[in-house]
Coordinates of C-alpha atoms in Angstrom, one line a residue:
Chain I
X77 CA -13.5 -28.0 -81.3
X78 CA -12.7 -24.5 -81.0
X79 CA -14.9 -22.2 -78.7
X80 CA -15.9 -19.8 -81.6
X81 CA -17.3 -23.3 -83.5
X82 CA -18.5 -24.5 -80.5
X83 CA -21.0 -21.0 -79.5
X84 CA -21.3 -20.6 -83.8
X85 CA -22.8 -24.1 -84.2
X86 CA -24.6 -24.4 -81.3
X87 CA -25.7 -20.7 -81.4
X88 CA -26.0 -20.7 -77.8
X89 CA -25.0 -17.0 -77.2
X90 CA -23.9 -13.8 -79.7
X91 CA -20.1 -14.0 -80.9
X92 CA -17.9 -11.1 -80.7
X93 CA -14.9 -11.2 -82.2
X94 CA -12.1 -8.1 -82.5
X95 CA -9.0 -7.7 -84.1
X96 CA -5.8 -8.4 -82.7
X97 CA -3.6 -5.2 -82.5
X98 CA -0.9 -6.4 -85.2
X99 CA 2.3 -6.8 -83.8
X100 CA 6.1 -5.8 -83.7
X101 CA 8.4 -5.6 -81.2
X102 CA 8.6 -6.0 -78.2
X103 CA 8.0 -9.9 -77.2
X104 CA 5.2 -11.5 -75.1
X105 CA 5.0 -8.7 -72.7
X106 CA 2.7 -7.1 -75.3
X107 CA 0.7 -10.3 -76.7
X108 CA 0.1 -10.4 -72.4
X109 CA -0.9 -7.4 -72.3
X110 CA -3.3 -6.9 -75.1
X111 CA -4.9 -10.8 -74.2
X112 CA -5.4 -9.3 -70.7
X113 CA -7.3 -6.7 -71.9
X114 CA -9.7 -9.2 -74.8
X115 CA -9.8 -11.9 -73.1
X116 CA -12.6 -10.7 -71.3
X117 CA -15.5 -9.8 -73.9
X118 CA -14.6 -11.5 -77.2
X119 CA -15.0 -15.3 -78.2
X120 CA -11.8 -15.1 -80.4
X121 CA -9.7 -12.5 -82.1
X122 CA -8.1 -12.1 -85.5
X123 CA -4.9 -12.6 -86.1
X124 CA -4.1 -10.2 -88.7
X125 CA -1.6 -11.1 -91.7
X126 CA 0.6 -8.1 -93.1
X127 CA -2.9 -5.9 -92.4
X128 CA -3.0 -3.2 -95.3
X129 CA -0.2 -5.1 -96.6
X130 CA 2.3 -4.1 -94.2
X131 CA 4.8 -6.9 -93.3
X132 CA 4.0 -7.3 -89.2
X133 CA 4.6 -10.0 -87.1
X134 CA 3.6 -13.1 -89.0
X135 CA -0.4 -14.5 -88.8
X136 CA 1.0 -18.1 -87.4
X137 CA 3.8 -16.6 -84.9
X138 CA 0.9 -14.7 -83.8
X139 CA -1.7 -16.8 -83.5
X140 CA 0.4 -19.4 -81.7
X141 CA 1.2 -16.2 -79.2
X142 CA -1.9 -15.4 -78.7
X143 CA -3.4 -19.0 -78.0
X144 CA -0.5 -19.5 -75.3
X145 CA -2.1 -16.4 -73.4
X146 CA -5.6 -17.7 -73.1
X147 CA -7.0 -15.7 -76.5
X148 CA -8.2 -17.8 -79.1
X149 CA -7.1 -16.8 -82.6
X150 CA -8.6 -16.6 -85.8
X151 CA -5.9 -17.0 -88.0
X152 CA -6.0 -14.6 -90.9
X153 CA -4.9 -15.4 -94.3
X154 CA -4.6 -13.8 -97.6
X155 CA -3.5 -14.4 -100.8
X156 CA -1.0 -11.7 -101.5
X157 CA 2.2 -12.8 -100.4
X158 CA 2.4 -16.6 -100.3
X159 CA 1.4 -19.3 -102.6
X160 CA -1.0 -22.7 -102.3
X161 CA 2.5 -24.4 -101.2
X162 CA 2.6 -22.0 -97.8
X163 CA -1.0 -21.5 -97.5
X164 CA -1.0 -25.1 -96.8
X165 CA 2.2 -24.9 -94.7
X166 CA 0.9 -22.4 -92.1
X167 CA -2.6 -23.9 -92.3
X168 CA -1.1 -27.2 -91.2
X169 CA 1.6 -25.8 -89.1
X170 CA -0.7 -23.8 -86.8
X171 CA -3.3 -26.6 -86.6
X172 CA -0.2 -28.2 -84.9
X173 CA -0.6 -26.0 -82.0
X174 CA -4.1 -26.0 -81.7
X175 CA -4.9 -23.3 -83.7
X176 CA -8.3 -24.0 -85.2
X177 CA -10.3 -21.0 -86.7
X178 CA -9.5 -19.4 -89.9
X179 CA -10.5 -16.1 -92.0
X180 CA -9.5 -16.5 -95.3
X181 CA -9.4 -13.9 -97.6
X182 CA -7.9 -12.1 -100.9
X183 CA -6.0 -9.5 -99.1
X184 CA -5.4 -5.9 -100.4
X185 CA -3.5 -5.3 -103.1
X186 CA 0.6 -4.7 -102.6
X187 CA 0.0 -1.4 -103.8
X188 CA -2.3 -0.8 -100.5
X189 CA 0.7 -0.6 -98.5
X190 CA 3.9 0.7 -98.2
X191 CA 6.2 -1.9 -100.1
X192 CA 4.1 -1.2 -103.1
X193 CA 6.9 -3.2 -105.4
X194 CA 6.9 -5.9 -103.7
X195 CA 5.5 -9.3 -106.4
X196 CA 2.0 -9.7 -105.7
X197 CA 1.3 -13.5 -105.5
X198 CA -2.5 -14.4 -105.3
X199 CA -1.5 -17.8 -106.8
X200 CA -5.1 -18.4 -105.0
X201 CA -7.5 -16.1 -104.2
X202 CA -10.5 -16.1 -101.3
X203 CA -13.0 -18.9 -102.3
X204 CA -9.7 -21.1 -103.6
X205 CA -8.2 -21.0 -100.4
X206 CA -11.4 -21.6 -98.1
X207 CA -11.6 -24.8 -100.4
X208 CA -7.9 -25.9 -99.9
X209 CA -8.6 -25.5 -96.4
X210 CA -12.1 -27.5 -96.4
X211 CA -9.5 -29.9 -98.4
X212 CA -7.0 -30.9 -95.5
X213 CA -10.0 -31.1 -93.0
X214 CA -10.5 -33.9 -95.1
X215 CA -7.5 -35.7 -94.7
X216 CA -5.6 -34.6 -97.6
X217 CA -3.6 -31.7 -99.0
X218 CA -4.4 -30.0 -102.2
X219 CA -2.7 -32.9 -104.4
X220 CA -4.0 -35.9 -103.1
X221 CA -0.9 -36.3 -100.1
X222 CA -2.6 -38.2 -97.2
X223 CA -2.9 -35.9 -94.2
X224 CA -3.6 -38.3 -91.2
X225 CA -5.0 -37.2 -88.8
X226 CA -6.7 -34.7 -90.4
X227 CA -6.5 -31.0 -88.9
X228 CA -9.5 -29.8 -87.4
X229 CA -9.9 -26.7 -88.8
X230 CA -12.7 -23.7 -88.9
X231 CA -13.1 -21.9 -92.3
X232 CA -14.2 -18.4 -92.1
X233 CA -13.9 -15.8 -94.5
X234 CA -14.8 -12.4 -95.4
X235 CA -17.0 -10.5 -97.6
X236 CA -17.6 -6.9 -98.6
X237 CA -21.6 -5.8 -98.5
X238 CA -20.5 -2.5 -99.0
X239 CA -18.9 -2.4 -102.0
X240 CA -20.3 -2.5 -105.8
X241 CA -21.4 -5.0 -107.6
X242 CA -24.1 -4.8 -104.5
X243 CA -26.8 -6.9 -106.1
X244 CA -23.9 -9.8 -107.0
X245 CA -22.5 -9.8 -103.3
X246 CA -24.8 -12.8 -102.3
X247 CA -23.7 -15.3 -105.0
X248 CA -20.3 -14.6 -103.3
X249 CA -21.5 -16.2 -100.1
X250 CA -22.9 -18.8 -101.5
X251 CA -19.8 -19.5 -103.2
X252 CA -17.6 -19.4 -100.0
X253 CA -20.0 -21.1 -98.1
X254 CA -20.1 -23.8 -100.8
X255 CA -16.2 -24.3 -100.7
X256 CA -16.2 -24.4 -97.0
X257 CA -17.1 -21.3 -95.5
X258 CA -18.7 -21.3 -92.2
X259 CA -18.6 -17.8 -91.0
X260 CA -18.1 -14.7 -92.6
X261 CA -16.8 -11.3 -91.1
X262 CA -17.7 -8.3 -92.6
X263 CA -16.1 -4.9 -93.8
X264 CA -17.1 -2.2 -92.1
X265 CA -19.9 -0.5 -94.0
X266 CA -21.4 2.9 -93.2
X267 CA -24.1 2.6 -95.0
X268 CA -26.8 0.3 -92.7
X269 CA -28.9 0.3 -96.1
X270 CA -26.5 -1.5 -97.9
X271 CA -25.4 -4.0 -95.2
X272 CA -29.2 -4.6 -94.3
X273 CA -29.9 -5.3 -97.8
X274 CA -26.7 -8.0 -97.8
X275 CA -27.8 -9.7 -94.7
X276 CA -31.2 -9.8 -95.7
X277 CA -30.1 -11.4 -99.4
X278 CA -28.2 -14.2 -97.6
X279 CA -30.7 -14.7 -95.2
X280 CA -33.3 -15.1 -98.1
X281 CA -31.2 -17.1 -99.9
X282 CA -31.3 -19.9 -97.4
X283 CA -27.3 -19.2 -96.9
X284 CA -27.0 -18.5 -93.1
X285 CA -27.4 -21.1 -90.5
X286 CA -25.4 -24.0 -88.3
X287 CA -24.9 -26.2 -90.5
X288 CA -22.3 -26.7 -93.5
X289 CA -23.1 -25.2 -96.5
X290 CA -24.3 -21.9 -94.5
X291 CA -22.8 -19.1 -92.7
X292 CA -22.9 -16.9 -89.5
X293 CA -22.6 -13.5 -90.1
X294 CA -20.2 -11.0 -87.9
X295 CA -20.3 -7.1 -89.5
X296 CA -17.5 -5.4 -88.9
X297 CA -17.9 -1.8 -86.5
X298 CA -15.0 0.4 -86.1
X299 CA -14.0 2.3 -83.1
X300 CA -12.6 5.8 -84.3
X301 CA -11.5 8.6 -82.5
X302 CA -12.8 11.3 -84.6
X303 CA -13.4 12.2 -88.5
X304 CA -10.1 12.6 -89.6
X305 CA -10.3 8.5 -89.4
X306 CA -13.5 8.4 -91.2
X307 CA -11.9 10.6 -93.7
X308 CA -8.8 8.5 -94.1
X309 CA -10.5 5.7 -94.3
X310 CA -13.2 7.3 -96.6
X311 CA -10.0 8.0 -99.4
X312 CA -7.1 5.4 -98.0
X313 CA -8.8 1.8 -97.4
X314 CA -10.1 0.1 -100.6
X315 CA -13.6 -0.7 -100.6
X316 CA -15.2 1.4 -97.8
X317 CA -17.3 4.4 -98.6
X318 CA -18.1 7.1 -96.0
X319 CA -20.8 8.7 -96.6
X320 CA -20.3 12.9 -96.5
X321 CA -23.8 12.8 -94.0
X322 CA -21.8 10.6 -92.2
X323 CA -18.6 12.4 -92.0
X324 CA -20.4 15.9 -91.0
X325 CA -22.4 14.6 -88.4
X326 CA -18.8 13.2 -86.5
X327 CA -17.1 16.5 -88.1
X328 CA -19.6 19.1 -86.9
X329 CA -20.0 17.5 -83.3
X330 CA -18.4 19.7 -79.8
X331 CA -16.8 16.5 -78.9
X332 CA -16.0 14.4 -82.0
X333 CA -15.1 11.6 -80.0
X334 CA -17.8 11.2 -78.1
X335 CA -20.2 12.1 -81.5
X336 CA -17.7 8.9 -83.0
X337 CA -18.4 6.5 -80.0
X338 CA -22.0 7.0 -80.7
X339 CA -22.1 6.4 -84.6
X340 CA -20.7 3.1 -83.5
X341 CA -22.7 2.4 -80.9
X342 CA -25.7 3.3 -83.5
X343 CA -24.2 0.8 -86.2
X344 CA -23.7 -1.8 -83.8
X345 CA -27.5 -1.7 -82.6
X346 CA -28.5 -2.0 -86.1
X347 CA -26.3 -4.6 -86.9
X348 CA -27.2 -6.7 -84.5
X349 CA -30.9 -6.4 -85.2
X350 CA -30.3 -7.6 -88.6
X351 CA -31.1 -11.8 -90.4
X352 CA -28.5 -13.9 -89.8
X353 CA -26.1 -11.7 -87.6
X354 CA -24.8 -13.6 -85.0
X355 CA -22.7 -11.5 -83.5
X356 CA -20.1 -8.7 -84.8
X357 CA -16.4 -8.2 -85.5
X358 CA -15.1 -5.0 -83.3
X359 CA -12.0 -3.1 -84.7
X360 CA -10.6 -0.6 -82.2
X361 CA -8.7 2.5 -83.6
X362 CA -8.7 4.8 -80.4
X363 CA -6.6 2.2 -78.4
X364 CA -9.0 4.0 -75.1
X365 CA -11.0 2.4 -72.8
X366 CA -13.9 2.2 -75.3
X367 CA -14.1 -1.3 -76.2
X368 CA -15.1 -1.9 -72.9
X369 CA -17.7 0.6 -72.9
X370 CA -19.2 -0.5 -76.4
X371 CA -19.3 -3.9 -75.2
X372 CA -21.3 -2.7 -71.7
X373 CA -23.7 -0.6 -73.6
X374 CA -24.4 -3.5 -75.8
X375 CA -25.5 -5.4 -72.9
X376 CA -21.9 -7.5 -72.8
X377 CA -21.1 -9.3 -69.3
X378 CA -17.5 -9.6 -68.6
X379 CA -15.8 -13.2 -68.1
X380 CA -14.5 -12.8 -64.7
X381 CA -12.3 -16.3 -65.5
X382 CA -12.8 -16.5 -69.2
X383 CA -11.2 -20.2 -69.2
X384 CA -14.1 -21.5 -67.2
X385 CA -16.8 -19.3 -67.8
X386 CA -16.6 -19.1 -70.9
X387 CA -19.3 -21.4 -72.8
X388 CA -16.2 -23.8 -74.1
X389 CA -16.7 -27.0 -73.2
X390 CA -14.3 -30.2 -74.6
X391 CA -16.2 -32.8 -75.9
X392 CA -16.8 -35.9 -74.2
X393 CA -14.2 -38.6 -73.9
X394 CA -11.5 -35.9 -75.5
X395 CA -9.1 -35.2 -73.3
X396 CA -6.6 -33.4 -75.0
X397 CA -7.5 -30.9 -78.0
X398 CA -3.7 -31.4 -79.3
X399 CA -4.4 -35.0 -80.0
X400 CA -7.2 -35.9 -81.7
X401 CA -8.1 -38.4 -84.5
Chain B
X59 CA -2.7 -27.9 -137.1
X60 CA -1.5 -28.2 -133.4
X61 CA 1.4 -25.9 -134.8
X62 CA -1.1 -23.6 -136.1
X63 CA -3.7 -23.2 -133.5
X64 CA -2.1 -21.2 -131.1
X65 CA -1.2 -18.6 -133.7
X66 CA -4.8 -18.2 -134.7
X67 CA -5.8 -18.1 -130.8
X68 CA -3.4 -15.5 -130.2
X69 CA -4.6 -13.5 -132.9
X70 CA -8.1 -13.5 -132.1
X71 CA -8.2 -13.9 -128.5
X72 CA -4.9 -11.0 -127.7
X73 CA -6.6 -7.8 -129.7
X74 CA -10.0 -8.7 -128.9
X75 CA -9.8 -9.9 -125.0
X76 CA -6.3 -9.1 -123.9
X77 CA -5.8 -12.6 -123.7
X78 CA -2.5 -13.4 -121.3
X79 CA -2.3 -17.3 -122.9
X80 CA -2.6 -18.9 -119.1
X81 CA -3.8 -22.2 -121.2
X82 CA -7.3 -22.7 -119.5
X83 CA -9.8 -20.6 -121.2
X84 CA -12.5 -19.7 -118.7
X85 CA -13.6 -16.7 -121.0
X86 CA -17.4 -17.8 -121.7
X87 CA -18.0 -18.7 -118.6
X88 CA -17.1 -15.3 -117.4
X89 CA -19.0 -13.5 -119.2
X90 CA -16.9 -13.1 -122.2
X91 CA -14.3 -11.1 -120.0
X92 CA -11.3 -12.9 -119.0
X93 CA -10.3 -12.7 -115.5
X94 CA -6.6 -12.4 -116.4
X95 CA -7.0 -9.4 -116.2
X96 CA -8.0 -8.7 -113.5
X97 CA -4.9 -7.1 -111.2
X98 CA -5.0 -10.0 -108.6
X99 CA -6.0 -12.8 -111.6
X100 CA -9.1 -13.2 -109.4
X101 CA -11.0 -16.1 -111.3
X102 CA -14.0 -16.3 -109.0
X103 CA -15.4 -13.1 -108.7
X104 CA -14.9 -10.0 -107.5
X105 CA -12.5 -8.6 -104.3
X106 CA -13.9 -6.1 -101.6
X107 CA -11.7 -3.7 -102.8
X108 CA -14.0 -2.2 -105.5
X109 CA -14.1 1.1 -105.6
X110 CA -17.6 3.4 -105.1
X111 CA -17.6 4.3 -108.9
X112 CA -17.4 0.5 -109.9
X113 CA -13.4 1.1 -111.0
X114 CA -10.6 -1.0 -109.4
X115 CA -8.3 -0.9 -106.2
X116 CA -5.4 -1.4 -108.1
X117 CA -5.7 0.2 -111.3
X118 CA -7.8 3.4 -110.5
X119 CA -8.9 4.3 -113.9
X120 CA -9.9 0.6 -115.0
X121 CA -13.8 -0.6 -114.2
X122 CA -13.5 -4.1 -112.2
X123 CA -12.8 -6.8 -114.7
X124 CA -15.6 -9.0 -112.6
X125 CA -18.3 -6.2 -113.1
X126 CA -18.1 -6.1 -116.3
X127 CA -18.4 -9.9 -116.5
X128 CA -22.0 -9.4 -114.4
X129 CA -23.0 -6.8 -117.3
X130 CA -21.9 -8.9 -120.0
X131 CA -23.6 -11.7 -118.3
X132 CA -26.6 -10.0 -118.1
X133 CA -26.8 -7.9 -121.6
X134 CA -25.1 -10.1 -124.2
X135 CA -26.8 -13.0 -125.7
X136 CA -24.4 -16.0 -124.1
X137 CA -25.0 -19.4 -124.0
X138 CA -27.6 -20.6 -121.2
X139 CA -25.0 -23.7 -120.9
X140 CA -21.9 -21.1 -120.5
X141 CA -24.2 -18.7 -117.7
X142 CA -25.0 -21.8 -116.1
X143 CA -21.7 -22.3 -115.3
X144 CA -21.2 -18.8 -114.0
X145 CA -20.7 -19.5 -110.6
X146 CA -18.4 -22.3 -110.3
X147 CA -16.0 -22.8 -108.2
X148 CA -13.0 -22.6 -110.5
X149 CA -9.8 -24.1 -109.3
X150 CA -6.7 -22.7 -109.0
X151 CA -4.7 -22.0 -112.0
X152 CA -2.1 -24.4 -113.5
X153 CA 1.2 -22.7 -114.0
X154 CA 2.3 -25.4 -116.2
X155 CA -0.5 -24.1 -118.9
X156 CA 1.2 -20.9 -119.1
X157 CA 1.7 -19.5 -122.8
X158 CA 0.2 -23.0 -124.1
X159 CA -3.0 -23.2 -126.0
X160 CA -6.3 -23.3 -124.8
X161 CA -8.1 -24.4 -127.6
X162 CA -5.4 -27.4 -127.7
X163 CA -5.9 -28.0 -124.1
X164 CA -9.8 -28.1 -124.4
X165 CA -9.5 -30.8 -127.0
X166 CA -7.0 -32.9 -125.2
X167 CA -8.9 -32.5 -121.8
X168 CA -5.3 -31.1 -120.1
X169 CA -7.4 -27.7 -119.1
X170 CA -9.8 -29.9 -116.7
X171 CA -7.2 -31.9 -114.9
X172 CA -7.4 -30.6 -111.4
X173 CA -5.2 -31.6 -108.3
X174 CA -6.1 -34.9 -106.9
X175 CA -7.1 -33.0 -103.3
X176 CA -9.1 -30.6 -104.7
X177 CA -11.1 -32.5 -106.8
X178 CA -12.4 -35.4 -104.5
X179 CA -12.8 -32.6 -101.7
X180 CA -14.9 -31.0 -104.3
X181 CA -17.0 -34.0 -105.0
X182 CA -17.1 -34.7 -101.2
X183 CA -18.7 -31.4 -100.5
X184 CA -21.0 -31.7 -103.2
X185 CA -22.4 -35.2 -101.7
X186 CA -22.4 -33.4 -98.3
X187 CA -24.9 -30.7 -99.5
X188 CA -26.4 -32.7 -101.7
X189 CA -27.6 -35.0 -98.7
X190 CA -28.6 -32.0 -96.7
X191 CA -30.9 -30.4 -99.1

C-alpha cells in the first residue's frame, strides 16, 4: 500500500502533495536534488507527463527515479499522446517497480504546447482511463487478458472547479469516482467562491470519503513570484481565470513577491477550511525557498527521517511491497 | 436495405449533427450533440480546459461541445429514458466502427459489444457500490 493510500484511507493526518519539477537533462544528480529538498513536507509528488504538452522526461522514467530516491510518485497520465495499448503498458510497467499512485487525466490539448502538430491521440479520455486502471487492479487488462498478480494500483484523477459548466462539475466526480477514482487534485482556482461551491457540491453529494466510490479532495495552490505569472497564466493556461481584483492586488503591491506569497498563503487557509479537503496539491513557480515557508506557516512539521517518520507503515505479514499477491 | 441505411444516416445525421460516422451513436444520450466533435472526442463530459466565456481550448471561437449537451439536456424535450442515461460511463470507442453504420450496428447489437476487461470490471464496480450503499 502506498503511503499516500495509506494517510488517504485512514485519514490519519492532512496530505500534501507538490509537483515534481519536470525533468531534462542532467541525470540523477537533479532527481537527488529536488527529492532532498520534497522529501521533507509532502506525502507524494506528481510526476508530471509532457506538462503543457511539452515532451520532458517521460512520467514512468520519472516516477521510477523518483521512487529510487525516497519520493513517492504519483504517476501522471494523460490521454494526448499515447493510446489504451500504452496506457496499459506504463500503468503495468511502473506498478513493476513499485510505483503505486496514479493521477489520470485528459491532458491539454497538442495545441497547448509547443509541438502544436504533433497527432493528438485521446484514444481515451480521463474517466476511461481511471476505469482501465480500476480494470488491471482487478486482475485483468482492458480485453479480458489475465493479469496475475494483479497490480496494486491507486487511481487519482483531476478535476477543474474552476471552469464552466460550474453547476455540471460534480456529476464529473461522481463519474470518476464511480470508475475508480479515489482522489482528486484540483486546478488551481482563484476564485475561493467557485472552488468552495465545488467542494461543498461533492461534499453534499455524498461523494467524498475513505471508502471506494468517494474521493479526497487536494486543491491545487500555486507559488508565483509576481503578476506577470498570474497574467500568463490568466491568458496562457486553459481553464484558469484570474480574476483582474486579483491581478491588481499582486500588481499594485511595493513587493510583488511578498504581496504573491500571501495570496497563496490566503488561498491555502481557505482551502483547507473547506468539506472534504484533505489536504492540497502545492505547485511551486519561484523555485525560492518558499515552499518551505508555506508549509511552516501552515503549521507543517518537517520529517527529520521521512522513511521512518513518516506515517507509512507495511502491512502485517508483508514483507516486501515488490512482491505481493 | 443494409445497403441503403447508411446513405440515409449520412444524409440526415452529416448536415444536421456533423456526424463523423464513428459507428456507435451516442447522440441522444448526449443531449442531441455528438461528442465527435468535440476536439479531443471526449465522450464523457467536459475537459478543464473550458474557457471563461463557455468556448473551447482548442478551437477558440467554438462553445464546448459538452455545454451545449448540458443546455440541450436541460431545454429540449428528450426522452426521460435517453437523460437517464446521461451520465454513463461510456466506453472507449471502437475503431473498427469507424465509417460503418450506426443505425446497422444498433440493430445487430455490434455498438454495445465492449472489451471483455472493461465490462466485467464494470459490473464488478457496480456490485461493489451497490453493497456499500
Amino acid at each position: 500500500m502506498s503511503r499516500l493510500s495509506d494517510v488517504l484511507v485512514r485519514g490519519v493526518d492532512q496530505v500534501f502533495t507538490a509537483e515534481f519539477p519536470a525533468l531534462d537533462a542532467g541525470g540523477m544528480a537533479v532527481v537527488a536534488k529536488h527529492a532532498q529538498r520534497l522529501r521533507p513536507w509532502f506525502t507524494a509528488c506528481n510526476a508530471t507527463d509532457n506538462p503543457a504538452a511539452h515532451a520532458h522526461a517521460s512520467n514512468v522514467a520519472t516516477a521510477i527515479a523518483m521512487r529510487q530516491h525516497g519520493l513517492e510518485p504519483i504517476m501522471q497520465i494523460v490521454c494526448r499522446d499515447k493510446n489504451r495499448l500504452a496506457i496499459q503498458a506504463d500503468m503495468v510497467g511502473a506498478a513493476l517497480h513499485g510505483v503505486e499512485n496514479l493521477c489520470l487525466l485528459t491532458g491539454d490539448d497538442v495545441t497547448a504546447g509547443d509541438e502544436p502538430e504533433a497527432k493528438r491521440v485521446f484514444d481515451l479520455d480521463g474517466p476511461q482511463a481511471i476505469a482501465v486502471a480500476d480494470t488491471l487492479t482487478r486482475g485483468t487488462y482492458l480485453s479480458g487478458r489475465a493479469l496475475q498478480p494483479p497490480p496494486v494500483l491507486f487511481p487519482g484523477a483531476v478535476e477543474n472547479p474552476g471552469a464552466p459548466p460550474f453547476d455540471h462539475r460534480i456529476e464529473r466526480v461522481a463519474k470518476k469516482a464511480g470508475a475508480g477514482a479515489r482522489f482528486l487534485q484540483l486546478q488551481i482556482c482563484f476564485h475561493p467562491d467557485r472552488l468552495a461551491g465545488f467542494c461543498r457540491g461533492v461534499a453534499a453529494a455524498a461523494l467524498v470519503g475513505h471508502a471506494p466510490g468517494t474521493v479526497s479532495l487536494l486543491p491545487t495552490i500555486v507559488l508565483v513570484k509576481g503578476a506577470r505569472a498570474l497574467r500568463y497564466m490568466h491568458e496562457k493556461v486553459p481553464g484558469i481565470d484570474v480574476p483582474e481584483d486579483t491581478m491588481r492586488r499582486v500588481s499594485a503591491a511595493a513587493d510583488q513577491a511578498e504581496a504573491a506569497y500571501q495570496l497563496t498563503l490566503e488561498l491555502a487557509r481557505e482551502a483547507l477550511a473547506l468539506p472534504g479537503v484533505r489536504g492540497l496539491h502545492v505547485t511551486d513557480f519561484r523555485h525560492d525557498d518558499s515552499v518551505e515557508r508555506l508549509m511552516r506557516d501552515l503549521g507543517r512539521i518537517p520529517a527529520a527521517h521521512p522513511e521512518e517518520s513518516d506515517a507509512y507503515r507495511p502491512a502485517v505479514g508483508v514483507q516486501d511491497r515488490h512482491d505481493r499477491p | 436495405m443494409p445497403t441503403f441505411l447508411p446513405l440515409i444516416e449520412d444524409a440526415i445525421k452529416k448536415p444536421i449533427w456533423n456526424c463523423r460516422t464513428c459507428g456507435q451513436c451516442v447522440l441522444h444520450a448526449t443531449g442531441m450533440t455528438c461528442p465527435m466533435t468535440c476536439p479531443k472526442e471526449l465522450r464523457n463530459g467536459p475537459c478543464g480546459g473550458v474557457r471563461e466565456d463557455g468556448s473551447c481550448e482548442v478551437v477558440p471561437g467554438m462553445r464546448c461541445v459538452w455545454l451545449k449537451a448540458y443546455d440541450r439536456k436541460e431545454s429540449w424535450p428528450l426522452l426521460p429514458a435517453w437523460k437517464r442515461h446521461f451520465d454513463d460511463l461510456r466506453p472507449p470507442v471502437d475503431h473498427r466502427l469507424h465509417g460503418t453504420s450506426s443505425w446497422l450496428n444498433l440493430v445487430t447489437g455490434r455498438d454495445r459489444v465492449q472489451p471483455r476487461g472493461w465490462a466485467w470490471a464494470r459490473e464488478a464496480r457496480a456490485a461493489e457500490l451497490g453493497a456499500l450503499a
